[in-house]
Coordinates of C-alpha atoms and ligand atoms in Angstrom, one line a residue:
M295 CA 18.7 -106.9 117.7
K296 CA 18.7 -109.4 114.9
L297 CA 15.0 -110.4 114.0
S298 CA 14.3 -113.2 111.8
I299 CA 12.1 -112.8 108.8
R300 CA 9.4 -114.7 110.4
W301 CA 9.4 -112.0 113.2
K302 CA 9.9 -109.2 110.8
V303 CA 6.6 -110.3 109.0
A304 CA 4.8 -111.1 111.9
L305 CA 5.5 -107.7 113.5
G306 CA 5.1 -105.8 110.4
S307 CA 1.5 -107.0 109.8
L308 CA 0.6 -106.6 113.3
L309 CA 1.8 -103.2 113.5
A310 CA -0.2 -102.4 110.4
V311 CA -3.3 -104.1 111.9
T312 CA -2.8 -102.3 115.2
C313 CA -2.4 -98.8 113.6
G314 CA -5.5 -99.7 111.4
L315 CA -7.6 -100.6 114.4
A316 CA -6.4 -97.6 116.5
I317 CA -7.3 -95.1 113.8
A318 CA -10.6 -96.9 113.1
G319 CA -11.3 -96.9 116.8
L320 CA -10.4 -93.1 117.3
L321 CA -12.6 -92.3 114.2
A322 CA -15.6 -94.3 115.6
M323 CA -15.2 -92.6 119.0
Q324 CA -15.0 -89.2 117.6
S325 CA -18.2 -89.8 115.2
L326 CA -20.1 -91.4 118.0
E327 CA -19.3 -88.4 120.3
Q328 CA -20.3 -86.0 117.6
Q329 CA -23.5 -87.9 117.0
E330 CA -24.1 -87.8 120.7
I331 CA -23.4 -84.1 120.9
S332 CA -25.6 -83.2 118.1
Q333 CA -28.5 -85.2 119.7
L334 CA -27.9 -83.5 122.9
N335 CA -27.8 -80.1 121.0
D336 CA -31.4 -80.9 119.5
I337 CA -32.7 -82.0 123.0
L338 CA -31.1 -78.7 124.5
D339 CA -32.7 -76.7 121.6
A340 CA -36.1 -78.2 122.2
R341 CA -35.9 -77.7 126.0
S342 CA -34.7 -74.2 125.8
N343 CA -37.4 -73.1 123.4
L344 CA -39.9 -74.7 125.7
V345 CA -38.4 -73.1 128.9
E346 CA -38.3 -69.7 126.9
Y347 CA -41.9 -70.2 126.0
S348 CA -42.9 -71.2 129.5
L349 CA -41.2 -68.0 130.8
Q350 CA -42.7 -65.5 128.6
P351 CA -45.5 -64.6 131.2
A352 CA -42.9 -64.1 133.8
F353 CA -40.8 -61.9 131.4
A354 CA -44.0 -60.0 130.4
A355 CA -44.8 -58.9 134.1
P356 CA -43.6 -55.6 135.3
P357 CA -40.2 -55.8 137.2
S358 CA -41.0 -55.7 140.9
P359 CA -39.5 -57.7 143.9
G360 CA -42.4 -60.0 143.7
Q361 CA -42.0 -60.5 140.0
Q362 CA -38.4 -61.4 140.7
T363 CA -39.2 -64.0 143.3
H364 CA -41.9 -65.5 141.0
L365 CA -39.3 -65.7 138.1
R366 CA -36.8 -67.6 140.3
D367 CA -39.4 -70.1 141.5
I368 CA -40.6 -70.7 137.9
V369 CA -36.9 -71.0 136.8
R370 CA -36.3 -73.6 139.5
Q371 CA -39.3 -75.6 138.6
L372 CA -38.6 -75.5 134.9
G373 CA -35.0 -76.7 135.7
A374 CA -36.2 -79.4 137.7
R375 CA -38.6 -80.5 135.0
A376 CA -36.4 -79.9 132.0
L377 CA -33.6 -81.9 134.0
A378 CA -31.5 -78.9 133.0
R379 CA -29.8 -75.9 134.6
V380 CA -31.9 -72.8 133.8
T381 CA -30.2 -69.4 134.4
V382 CA -31.6 -66.1 133.4
V383 CA -29.0 -63.4 132.8
A384 CA -29.5 -59.7 132.6
A385 CA -27.9 -58.0 129.5
D386 CA -25.1 -56.6 131.7
G387 CA -24.4 -60.2 132.7
T388 CA -26.0 -60.2 136.2
V389 CA -27.6 -63.4 136.9
I390 CA -31.4 -62.8 137.7
A391 CA -32.3 -66.2 138.5
D392 CA -30.6 -69.8 138.3
S393 CA -32.2 -73.2 139.0
A394 CA -29.1 -74.4 140.6
V395 CA -28.6 -71.7 143.0
D396 CA -30.9 -70.6 145.8
D397 CA -31.9 -66.9 146.5
A398 CA -29.5 -66.3 149.2
G399 CA -26.6 -67.5 147.0
L400 CA -27.6 -65.5 143.7
A401 CA -25.8 -62.5 145.0
A402 CA -22.3 -64.4 145.1
V403 CA -22.9 -65.8 141.5
E404 CA -20.2 -64.3 139.4
N405 CA -21.3 -62.0 136.6
H406 CA -22.0 -64.1 133.4
L407 CA -21.2 -61.3 130.8
S408 CA -17.8 -63.0 129.8
R409 CA -19.4 -66.4 129.2
P410 CA -19.0 -67.2 125.3
E411 CA -22.6 -68.3 124.9
I412 CA -24.0 -65.1 126.6
Q413 CA -21.5 -63.0 124.4
Q414 CA -22.8 -65.0 121.3
A415 CA -26.5 -64.5 122.4
L416 CA -26.0 -60.9 122.9
A417 CA -24.5 -60.6 119.6
T418 CA -26.5 -62.9 117.4
G419 CA -29.6 -64.0 119.5
Q420 CA -28.3 -67.2 120.5
G421 CA -25.1 -68.9 121.6
R422 CA -23.5 -72.3 122.4
D423 CA -20.6 -73.6 124.4
I424 CA -19.5 -76.8 126.0
R425 CA -17.3 -76.5 129.2
A426 CA -17.0 -77.3 132.8
S427 CA -19.4 -75.1 134.8
Q428 CA -17.7 -72.9 137.3
T429 CA -20.9 -73.1 139.3
T430 CA -21.6 -76.6 139.4
G431 CA -18.2 -78.0 138.4
S432 CA -19.5 -80.7 135.9
R433 CA -18.9 -80.5 132.0
T434 CA -22.0 -78.9 130.7
M435 CA -23.6 -78.0 127.3
Y436 CA -24.9 -74.6 127.2
R437 CA -27.4 -72.9 125.0
A438 CA -28.3 -69.2 125.5
I439 CA -31.2 -67.3 123.8
R440 CA -31.7 -63.6 123.8
T441 CA -35.4 -62.7 124.8
E442 CA -36.5 -59.1 124.0
L443 CA -39.0 -57.7 126.6
R444 CA -42.2 -56.6 125.1
D445 CA -42.3 -53.2 126.9
G446 CA -39.1 -52.2 125.4
G447 CA -36.8 -53.0 128.3
R448 CA -33.5 -54.5 128.1
P449 CA -33.2 -58.0 126.8
V450 CA -32.6 -60.7 129.2
I451 CA -30.8 -64.0 128.3
L452 CA -32.2 -67.3 129.0
R453 CA -29.5 -70.1 129.4
L454 CA -30.0 -73.7 129.5
G455 CA -27.2 -75.9 130.7
L456 CA -27.2 -79.7 130.2
P457 CA -24.8 -81.6 132.3
M458 CA -22.9 -84.1 129.9
T459 CA -22.5 -86.8 132.6
M460 CA -24.8 -89.0 130.7
L461 CA -22.9 -88.4 127.5
E462 CA -19.5 -89.1 129.2
E463 CA -20.8 -92.3 130.6
E464 CA -22.0 -93.4 127.3
T465 CA -18.8 -92.5 125.8
A466 CA -16.8 -94.5 128.5
K467 CA -19.0 -97.4 127.9
L468 CA -18.4 -97.3 124.2
Q469 CA -14.7 -96.8 124.7
R470 CA -14.7 -100.0 126.8
H471 CA -16.6 -102.0 124.2
L472 CA -14.4 -100.6 121.4
A473 CA -11.2 -101.6 123.5
I474 CA -12.5 -105.0 124.0
A475 CA -13.3 -105.3 120.1
I476 CA -9.8 -103.9 119.4
G477 CA -8.2 -106.2 121.9
A478 CA -9.9 -109.3 120.3
A479 CA -9.2 -108.1 116.8
F480 CA -5.6 -107.7 117.9
L481 CA -5.4 -111.2 119.3
I482 CA -6.8 -112.6 116.0
A483 CA -4.5 -110.4 114.0
L484 CA -1.6 -111.6 116.1
L485 CA -2.4 -115.2 115.5
L486 CA -3.1 -114.7 111.9
S487 CA 0.0 -112.8 111.4
L488 CA 2.1 -115.4 113.1
W489 CA 0.3 -118.2 111.0
M490 CA 0.9 -116.0 107.9
A491 CA 4.5 -115.3 108.8
R492 CA 5.2 -119.0 109.4
S493 CA 3.7 -120.1 106.1
I494 CA 5.8 -117.5 104.2
T495 CA 9.0 -118.0 106.1
K496 CA 9.0 -121.8 106.6
P497 CA 10.0 -122.6 103.1
L498 CA 12.5 -119.7 103.2
S499 CA 14.2 -121.0 106.4
D500 CA 14.1 -124.6 104.7
I501 CA 15.9 -123.1 101.9
A502 CA 18.4 -121.3 104.1
D503 CA 19.0 -124.3 106.1
A504 CA 19.6 -126.4 102.9
A505 CA 21.9 -123.6 101.7
R506 CA 23.8 -123.8 104.8
R507 CA 24.3 -127.6 104.7
L508 CA 25.3 -127.1 101.0
S509 CA 28.0 -124.8 102.0
A510 CA 29.3 -127.1 104.5
G511 CA 29.9 -129.7 101.8
D512 CA 26.5 -131.7 101.9
A513 CA 26.0 -132.1 98.1
T514 CA 23.4 -134.6 98.4
I515 CA 20.8 -132.1 99.9
R516 CA 17.4 -131.6 98.1
I517 CA 14.9 -128.7 98.8
H518 CA 11.2 -129.8 98.8
T519 CA 8.8 -126.9 98.4
H520 CA 5.3 -127.2 97.2
S521 CA 4.6 -123.7 96.6
H522 CA 4.5 -122.5 92.8
D523 CA 5.5 -119.0 93.8
E524 CA 8.9 -117.2 94.0
V525 CA 10.0 -119.3 96.9
G526 CA 9.2 -122.5 94.9
L527 CA 11.1 -121.2 92.1
L528 CA 14.3 -120.4 94.4
G529 CA 14.0 -123.9 95.8
E530 CA 14.0 -125.3 92.2
T531 CA 16.9 -123.1 91.3
L532 CA 18.8 -124.2 94.2
N533 CA 18.1 -127.9 93.7
H534 CA 19.4 -127.3 90.0
M535 CA 22.4 -125.5 91.2
T536 CA 23.2 -128.2 93.9
D537 CA 23.0 -130.9 90.9
Q538 CA 25.3 -128.9 88.9
L539 CA 27.6 -128.5 91.7
R540 CA 27.6 -132.2 92.6
T541 CA 28.3 -133.1 89.0
K542 CA 31.3 -130.6 89.0
I543 CA 32.6 -131.9 92.3
D544 CA 32.4 -135.3 91.0
E545 CA 34.2 -134.6 87.9
L546 CA 36.8 -132.5 89.7
S547 CA 37.4 -135.4 92.4
E548 CA 37.9 -137.9 89.6
D549 CA 40.2 -135.7 87.6
R550 CA 42.0 -135.2 90.8
A551 CA 42.2 -138.9 91.7
Q552 CA 43.4 -139.7 88.2
L553 CA 46.0 -137.1 88.5
L554 CA 47.2 -138.1 91.9
A555 CA 47.3 -141.7 90.8
M556 CA 49.3 -140.6 87.6
L557 CA 51.7 -138.6 89.6
T558 CA 51.9 -141.2 92.5
S559 CA 52.6 -144.0 89.8
M560 CA 55.2 -142.2 87.7
V561 CA 58.8 -143.2 88.2
E562 CA 60.0 -139.8 87.2
G563 CA 59.9 -137.1 90.0
V564 CA 57.5 -134.3 89.4
M565 CA 57.8 -130.7 91.1
V566 CA 55.3 -127.9 90.4
L567 CA 56.3 -124.3 91.4
D568 CA 54.5 -121.1 91.3
C569 CA 55.9 -117.9 89.9
R570 CA 58.0 -117.1 92.9
G571 CA 59.4 -120.5 93.1
R572 CA 57.3 -121.8 95.9
I573 CA 56.7 -125.6 95.9
L574 CA 52.9 -126.4 95.2
Q575 CA 53.2 -130.0 94.4
V576 CA 55.7 -132.9 94.5
N577 CA 55.2 -136.7 93.7
P578 CA 56.5 -139.6 95.8
A579 CA 59.1 -140.3 93.2
L580 CA 60.6 -136.7 93.9
E581 CA 60.3 -137.3 97.6
R582 CA 62.4 -140.4 97.3
M583 CA 64.9 -138.9 95.0
F584 CA 65.6 -135.8 97.4
D585 CA 64.6 -137.6 100.6
V586 CA 62.0 -135.0 101.7
R587 CA 58.4 -134.9 102.8
R588 CA 55.8 -133.4 100.5
T589 CA 53.9 -132.2 103.6
E590 CA 56.9 -130.5 104.9
I591 CA 58.0 -128.7 101.7
R592 CA 54.8 -127.7 100.2
G593 CA 54.5 -123.8 100.3
Q594 CA 58.2 -123.4 100.9
I595 CA 60.7 -121.8 98.4
S596 CA 62.2 -124.6 96.3
T597 CA 65.8 -123.2 96.3
E598 CA 65.8 -123.1 100.0
V599 CA 64.6 -126.6 100.6
L600 CA 66.4 -128.5 98.0
A601 CA 69.5 -126.6 98.2
H602 CA 71.3 -127.8 95.1
P603 CA 73.6 -125.3 93.4
E604 CA 72.9 -126.5 89.8
L605 CA 69.3 -127.1 90.6
N606 CA 68.8 -123.7 92.1
S607 CA 70.2 -121.8 89.2
L608 CA 68.3 -123.9 86.9
I609 CA 65.0 -122.8 88.5
T610 CA 66.0 -119.3 88.8
T611 CA 66.8 -119.0 85.2
I612 CA 63.6 -120.7 84.0
L613 CA 61.6 -118.4 86.3
A614 CA 63.3 -115.3 85.1
N615 CA 63.3 -116.2 81.5
R616 CA 59.7 -117.8 81.5
A617 CA 61.2 -120.6 79.2
G618 CA 61.7 -124.2 79.6
Q619 CA 65.2 -125.6 79.8
E620 CA 67.0 -129.0 80.1
A621 CA 69.8 -129.9 82.3
E622 CA 71.5 -132.9 84.1
I623 CA 72.7 -132.8 87.7
T624 CA 74.3 -135.4 90.2
L625 CA 73.0 -135.6 93.6
T626 CA 75.3 -135.6 96.4
P627 CA 75.6 -137.7 98.5
G628 CA 74.5 -141.0 96.5
G629 CA 75.7 -139.7 93.0
R630 CA 72.4 -140.3 91.5
C631 CA 72.3 -138.7 87.9
L632 CA 69.1 -136.8 87.3
H633 CA 68.1 -135.4 84.0
I634 CA 65.6 -132.4 84.3
E635 CA 63.2 -131.2 81.8
T636 CA 61.3 -128.1 82.6
S637 CA 58.2 -126.4 81.0
V638 CA 57.0 -122.9 82.2
A639 CA 53.6 -121.4 81.9
G640 CA 53.0 -117.7 81.7
C641 CA 51.0 -117.8 85.0
E642 CA 52.1 -114.5 87.0
R643 CA 49.9 -115.1 90.1
E644 CA 51.1 -116.5 93.4
N645 CA 49.8 -120.1 94.3
E646 CA 49.2 -120.9 90.7
A647 CA 51.2 -123.5 88.8
C648 CA 53.9 -121.6 86.7
A649 CA 56.7 -124.1 86.2
V650 CA 56.7 -127.9 86.0
L651 CA 60.0 -129.8 86.6
V652 CA 60.3 -133.5 85.6
F653 CA 63.2 -135.4 87.0
H654 CA 64.4 -138.6 85.1
D655 CA 66.7 -140.8 87.2
I656 CA 69.3 -141.7 84.5
T657 CA 71.9 -143.3 86.6
E658 CA 71.3 -146.7 85.3
L659 CA 71.4 -145.5 81.8
R660 CA 74.6 -143.7 82.5
R661 CA 75.9 -146.9 84.1
L662 CA 74.8 -149.1 81.2
E663 CA 76.5 -146.4 78.7
K664 CA 79.6 -146.8 80.7
I665 CA 79.3 -150.6 80.4
R666 CA 78.8 -150.2 76.8
K667 CA 81.4 -148.0 76.1
D668 CA 83.9 -150.1 78.3
F669 CA 82.8 -153.3 76.5
V670 CA 83.5 -151.8 73.1
A671 CA 86.9 -150.8 74.2
N672 CA 87.6 -154.1 75.9
V673 CA 86.5 -156.1 72.9
S674 CA 88.6 -154.2 70.7
H675 CA 91.5 -154.5 72.9
E676 CA 90.9 -158.4 73.2
L677 CA 90.6 -159.0 69.7
R678 CA 93.5 -156.7 68.7
T679 CA 95.9 -158.4 71.0
P680 CA 95.8 -161.8 69.2
L681 CA 95.4 -160.2 65.8
T682 CA 98.6 -158.0 66.4
S683 CA 100.4 -161.2 67.3
I684 CA 99.0 -163.1 64.2
K685 CA 100.0 -160.3 62.0
G686 CA 103.3 -159.9 63.7
Y687 CA 104.4 -163.6 63.1
V688 CA 102.8 -163.7 59.6
E689 CA 105.0 -160.7 58.6
A690 CA 107.9 -162.5 60.2
L691 CA 107.3 -165.6 58.2
L692 CA 107.1 -163.5 55.1
D693 CA 110.1 -161.5 55.9
G694 CA 112.3 -164.9 55.8
G695 CA 111.1 -166.8 58.8
K696 CA 109.3 -169.1 56.3
D697 CA 112.7 -170.2 55.0
N698 CA 113.9 -171.6 58.3
P699 CA 111.5 -174.8 58.8
E700 CA 111.9 -174.8 62.4
T701 CA 111.2 -171.1 63.0
A702 CA 108.3 -171.5 60.6
V703 CA 106.8 -174.3 62.5
N704 CA 107.2 -172.3 65.9
F705 CA 105.5 -169.2 64.4
L706 CA 102.8 -171.1 62.7
A707 CA 102.2 -172.9 66.0
I708 CA 101.8 -169.4 67.8
I709 CA 99.6 -168.2 64.8
L710 CA 97.4 -171.3 65.5
K711 CA 97.2 -170.8 69.3
Q712 CA 96.3 -166.9 68.7
S713 CA 93.6 -167.8 66.2
D714 CA 92.2 -170.4 68.6
R715 CA 92.1 -167.8 71.3
L716 CA 90.4 -165.4 68.8
N717 CA 87.9 -168.1 68.0
L718 CA 87.3 -168.7 71.9
I719 CA 86.6 -165.0 72.5
L720 CA 84.3 -164.9 69.5
E721 CA 82.4 -168.0 70.7
D722 CA 82.1 -166.7 74.4
L723 CA 80.8 -163.2 73.0
L724 CA 78.3 -164.9 70.8
E725 CA 77.2 -167.1 73.6
L726 CA 76.8 -164.1 75.9
S727 CA 75.0 -162.1 73.5
K728 CA 72.6 -165.0 72.7
I729 CA 71.8 -165.5 76.3
E730 CA 71.5 -161.6 77.0
S731 CA 69.2 -161.1 74.0
G732 CA 66.8 -163.8 75.5
R733 CA 67.2 -165.9 72.4
V734 CA 68.3 -168.9 74.5
S735 CA 65.6 -170.6 76.3
F736 CA 66.5 -172.8 79.2
K737 CA 65.0 -176.1 79.6
E738 CA 63.4 -176.9 83.0
D739 CA 64.3 -180.6 83.2
P740 CA 64.5 -182.3 86.5
L741 CA 68.2 -182.7 87.0
D742 CA 70.2 -184.9 89.5
I743 CA 72.9 -182.6 90.7
R744 CA 75.1 -185.5 91.8
S745 CA 75.4 -187.1 88.4
L746 CA 75.9 -183.5 86.9
I747 CA 78.9 -182.7 89.4
E748 CA 80.5 -186.1 88.8
R749 CA 80.3 -185.8 85.0
T750 CA 81.9 -182.5 85.1
L751 CA 84.6 -183.5 87.5
S752 CA 85.7 -186.4 85.4
M753 CA 85.8 -183.7 82.4
I754 CA 88.1 -181.4 84.2
K755 CA 90.1 -184.2 86.0
P756 CA 92.8 -184.4 83.2
L757 CA 93.4 -180.6 83.5
A758 CA 93.5 -180.8 87.3
D759 CA 96.0 -183.6 87.2
K760 CA 98.2 -181.8 85.0
K761 CA 98.8 -179.2 87.8
G762 CA 98.8 -182.0 90.5
H763 CA 95.3 -180.6 92.0
R764 CA 93.3 -182.7 94.4
L765 CA 89.5 -182.9 93.4
I766 CA 87.1 -183.5 96.2
S767 CA 83.4 -183.8 95.9
N768 CA 81.1 -183.6 99.0
I769 CA 77.4 -184.1 98.1
D770 CA 74.7 -184.4 100.6
G771 CA 72.9 -187.7 100.6
Q772 CA 69.3 -186.3 100.0
I773 CA 69.2 -183.6 97.4
P774 CA 66.1 -183.0 95.4
P775 CA 66.3 -182.7 91.6
I776 CA 66.8 -179.0 90.3
A777 CA 64.9 -177.5 87.3
G778 CA 67.3 -176.7 84.6
D779 CA 69.1 -177.0 81.3
E780 CA 71.7 -179.7 81.9
S781 CA 74.0 -178.6 79.2
R782 CA 74.1 -174.9 80.3
L783 CA 74.5 -175.9 84.2
A784 CA 77.3 -178.0 82.9
Q785 CA 78.9 -175.1 81.5
V786 CA 78.6 -173.2 84.8
L787 CA 80.2 -175.9 86.6
T788 CA 82.7 -176.3 83.9
N789 CA 83.7 -172.3 83.8
L790 CA 84.0 -172.4 87.7
L791 CA 86.1 -175.5 87.9
D792 CA 88.3 -174.3 85.1
N793 CA 88.9 -171.0 86.9
A794 CA 89.7 -172.8 90.1
V795 CA 92.2 -175.2 88.1
K796 CA 93.6 -172.1 86.3
Y797 CA 94.0 -169.7 89.4
T798 CA 95.3 -172.2 91.9
P799 CA 99.0 -172.9 92.0
E800 CA 100.2 -176.4 91.5
Q801 CA 99.2 -179.1 94.2
G802 CA 96.3 -177.4 95.3
T803 CA 93.0 -178.6 96.6
I804 CA 89.5 -178.0 94.8
T805 CA 86.2 -179.0 96.6
V806 CA 82.8 -179.2 94.9
T807 CA 80.1 -179.3 97.6
A808 CA 76.2 -179.5 97.1
K809 CA 73.6 -179.3 99.7
S810 CA 69.9 -178.5 99.9
L811 CA 68.7 -175.5 101.7
P812 CA 65.5 -175.0 103.8
D813 CA 64.4 -172.1 101.3
Q814 CA 63.8 -174.8 98.5
T815 CA 67.0 -174.2 96.8
V816 CA 70.2 -176.2 96.1
E817 CA 73.7 -174.6 96.9
L818 CA 76.6 -175.6 94.9
A819 CA 80.1 -174.4 96.0
V820 CA 83.5 -174.6 94.2
T821 CA 86.3 -173.9 96.6
D822 CA 89.9 -173.6 95.8
T823 CA 93.2 -173.0 97.7
G824 CA 94.3 -170.6 94.8
L825 CA 95.3 -167.0 94.6
G826 CA 91.9 -165.7 95.9
I827 CA 90.2 -162.5 94.8
P828 CA 90.7 -159.2 96.5
E829 CA 87.4 -158.1 98.2
Q830 CA 86.9 -154.9 96.1
D831 CA 87.4 -157.1 92.9
R832 CA 84.8 -159.6 94.1
P833 CA 81.5 -158.0 92.9
R834 CA 83.1 -156.9 89.4
V835 CA 84.5 -160.4 88.4
F836 CA 81.1 -161.2 86.9
E837 CA 81.5 -158.1 84.6
R838 CA 82.4 -159.0 80.9
F839 CA 86.4 -158.7 80.5
Y840 CA 86.9 -157.9 84.1
R841 CA 90.0 -159.5 85.1
V842 CA 91.7 -159.3 88.6
D843 CA 95.2 -159.6 86.9
K844 CA 94.9 -159.1 83.1
A845 CA 98.3 -160.5 82.1
R846 CA 98.1 -163.6 84.1
S847 CA 94.5 -164.3 82.9
R848 CA 95.6 -163.9 79.3
E849 CA 98.7 -166.1 79.9
M850 CA 96.4 -168.8 81.3
G851 CA 94.2 -168.5 78.1
G852 CA 91.2 -166.8 79.7
T853 CA 88.8 -164.7 77.8
G854 CA 87.3 -162.8 80.8
L855 CA 83.9 -163.8 79.8
G856 CA 83.5 -167.1 81.6
L857 CA 82.1 -165.8 84.8
A858 CA 79.8 -163.2 82.9
I859 CA 78.3 -166.4 81.1
V860 CA 77.8 -168.2 84.5
K861 CA 76.1 -165.3 85.9
H862 CA 73.6 -164.9 83.2
I863 CA 72.9 -168.8 82.9
V864 CA 72.5 -168.9 86.8
E865 CA 70.3 -165.8 86.8
G866 CA 68.4 -167.3 83.8
H867 CA 67.4 -170.3 86.0
G868 CA 66.1 -168.0 88.6
G869 CA 69.4 -168.4 90.8
Q870 CA 72.1 -166.5 92.2
V871 CA 76.0 -166.5 92.1
W872 CA 78.6 -164.9 94.2
V873 CA 81.9 -165.2 95.4
E874 CA 83.5 -165.3 98.8
A875 CA 86.9 -165.5 100.2
H876 CA 88.1 -168.9 101.4
P877 CA 90.4 -168.4 104.4
P878 CA 93.3 -168.7 104.7
Q879 CA 93.7 -169.1 101.0
G880 CA 91.7 -169.2 97.8
S881 CA 88.2 -168.4 96.7
R882 CA 84.7 -169.9 97.1
F883 CA 82.1 -169.6 94.3
L884 CA 78.6 -170.1 95.4
V885 CA 75.5 -171.0 93.1
R886 CA 72.1 -171.3 94.4
L887 CA 69.5 -172.9 92.1
P888 CA 65.6 -173.5 93.0
I889 CA 64.4 -177.1 93.0
T890 CA 61.8 -178.4 90.5
R891 CA 58.3 -177.6 91.3
Q892 CA 57.2 -181.4 92.0
A893 CA 60.1 -181.4 94.5
R894 CA 58.8 -178.3 96.1
S895 CA 55.2 -179.5 96.5
A896 CA 56.5 -182.9 97.7
A897 CA 58.7 -181.0 100.4
H898 CA 55.3 -179.1 101.4
T899 CA 53.6 -182.3 101.8
M900 CA 56.2 -183.8 103.9
D901 CA 56.2 -180.8 106.2
D902 CA 52.3 -180.9 106.5
K903 CA 52.7 -184.5 107.7
I904 CA 55.5 -183.7 110.1
Q905 CA 53.3 -180.9 111.5
Ligands
ADP1221 P1 88.9 -165.6 82.6 O1 88.6 -166.0 81.3 O2 89.8 -164.4 82.6 O3 89.2 -166.5 83.7 P2 86.6 -165.2 83.8 O4 85.3 -164.4 83.7 O5 86.2 -166.6 84.0 O6 87.5 -164.8 83.0 O7 87.0 -164.6 85.5 C1 87.3 -163.3 85.7 C2 88.4 -163.0 86.5 O8 88.1 -163.4 87.6 C3 89.6 -163.7 86.1 O9 90.3 -163.1 85.2 C4 90.3 -163.8 87.3 O10 91.2 -162.8 87.7 C5 89.3 -164.0 88.4 N1 88.9 -165.2 88.8 C6 88.0 -166.2 88.3 N2 88.0 -167.3 89.1 C7 88.9 -167.1 90.0 C8 89.6 -168.0 90.9 N3 89.0 -169.3 91.3 N4 90.5 -167.6 91.6 C9 91.1 -166.5 91.6 N5 90.6 -165.5 90.6 C10 89.5 -165.8 89.9

C-alpha cells in the first residue's frame, strides 16, 4: 500500500501518542491498584489485630465443646462487624471456626494447611495472600496471624479474609475513566497530528506538484512557500532551478531556430550523419536535390536511402577514415552536377553528429564554364578565318600578285571585305560585352512602336528590294507607347529584319506585326517565308556564335552575334524574345516588351471605369 507523506506523518505521530497514552494508562492503573491494595492491607492488618485482641479471651478458655461453640459465635459476630471473613484454623489445618460457614458445614470445609498464608503464618508468625476463595468464590485478600495459646497448647491461626469486590469495582471505575480520558486524548492527538501533518506536507506536496508540472514542460511555474525552514529552502532552490532551466531552454530554442533558419535558407544541401552513416538532419535544399522527404529519411542509413554509387563510396570512405574529403557527382536522372564538401568530427556514439556533407549545385557553373570555353574557341575561330584569308591574300600579293594590277585590285577588295568582317565581329563583340557587363543603361523613353517599325523598314528596304522581297507591316490601331531605348530597340528590329532578309530566298515575304496584349505588353513579330530553323536549334540560336548552318551564315556576312545582342537588349528592357516555326515555310521571331508606366496606369483607370 502506498501512503502519502501526510498519512505517514499523521499515523506515525498518532501511533506514538497512542503508545504513550497506553503505557501511561497501564502504569497509572498499576500504581492505583497497588495503592488500593496497600490501603486494604492496612485495613486488614488493623482489623485482624482487633479481631485477635477480641478473641484472646475465647482462646484463653480451656478447650471444651462449650468453648468451641462460644468461639464460633464470637467469630461470626466479629466477622459481621469487621465486614470480613474470620477463620480460626488449628495448627494441623483443621478449620475450627469460620464466620462464613455455619456449624453444620464446618466439617465439610477443606483442610486449610496448604493455604499459602497459613503456611507463612505457621513459619513466620504471619502470612498474606490474595486469591479467589474456594469457599466463597470471590477474590479475597487474606491475612493470617499465629496465636500462641497461653497454657502452652498448640498455636492456632487466626485468618481474616477481606473480599476485594470493592477494590475491583473501584478499579473498573478507574479503568472506565482512564479509557474515556485516553479516548479524548486520542481524538485530540488525531486532530492535532492531522493538522500538523497537513502543515508540514502541504508545502511539500505543492513542491511535488510544481516539479511534476515542470517536468511536463511548464517552465513558467513558481513555488510560493512562506516557511523559512528546509521546505522553504527547497522551494527557493527549485524556483532558481526553474529560472535557470527557462533561460537555458530559451537560449536553446533561439539557437535551434537560428540554426533551422540558416539551414532552411541555404541554397546548399546539408546532410548530417552519425558514425554509422544514419541520417540525423537534412535541409530543404537537400530534399529538393535528391527528391526525398526529411521525415521519411531521418534515422535511415544514408547509403540505402540515397543509393548513388559515387556518393555511397564517398560516405563509406569518410566514415572509415574519419577524414573529410571533396568530390563531384552527377545525379541521374536530371544530370545535375553536385560538388560535395565533407567534414568529419571524431564522435563515436550513435545518434550524434559525426559527418557533415555540404552539396553545392554547380550545374550552372559548369554550364557557364562550357559557354566560356566554347566562346573562346568560337572567337578564335571567327577571328582566325578572316585573318587567315587576309594573310593569304597579302602573301599572294607579295609573291607577285601586286605585279598584275587586275589581280592586285581583286585581292585588295577581298582583303578589305575580310577586314570589314573582322571589324564587324569586333564591334558586335564589344557591344555584347558592354551590354552584358551592365555598363549600358537603357533609357526608358515612351516610344511609338509604329514610327519605330516604319523607320526600320525604310532602312532595310534597299536590302530587301535587292532580293525582291515583299515587306509588309501590320500594326494595330491603338498601341500604347512602350518604355525603352529607341536606338537599341531599332537595333533589335534591324537585326531581326536583316536575318529575315538574309535567310529568305529571293522573292520572299517579310511581315512585321505589332499588337498590344492584355498583360500590358506589346508584341512585335517578324515573320519570313525563308529557310526556317529546325526545332532543336531554336532555343540555341540566341547563343553567341551559334549558327544553324555555319557556311551559309558566313557566306551571308553574319557574325553569329546578332540574335545574342537582340536577346540581351530585349531582356534588358524587361521583355522576352523567342522563335517559332512559321508553317509551311519560314520562321517567326517574337518580341514582347512592357508598355510605359503611365500607359499602364491609364489602362487601369479605363478598366475601372468600364467595371
Ligand atoms: P548571324 O550573324 O549568323 O546571322 P545571328 O545571331 O543573327 O547570327 O543568327 C544566328 C543563327 O540563326 C544564324 O546563323 C542562322 O542560322 C539562324 N537564323 C537567324 N535568323 C534566321 C531566320 N530568319 N531564318 C532562318 N535562320 C535564322
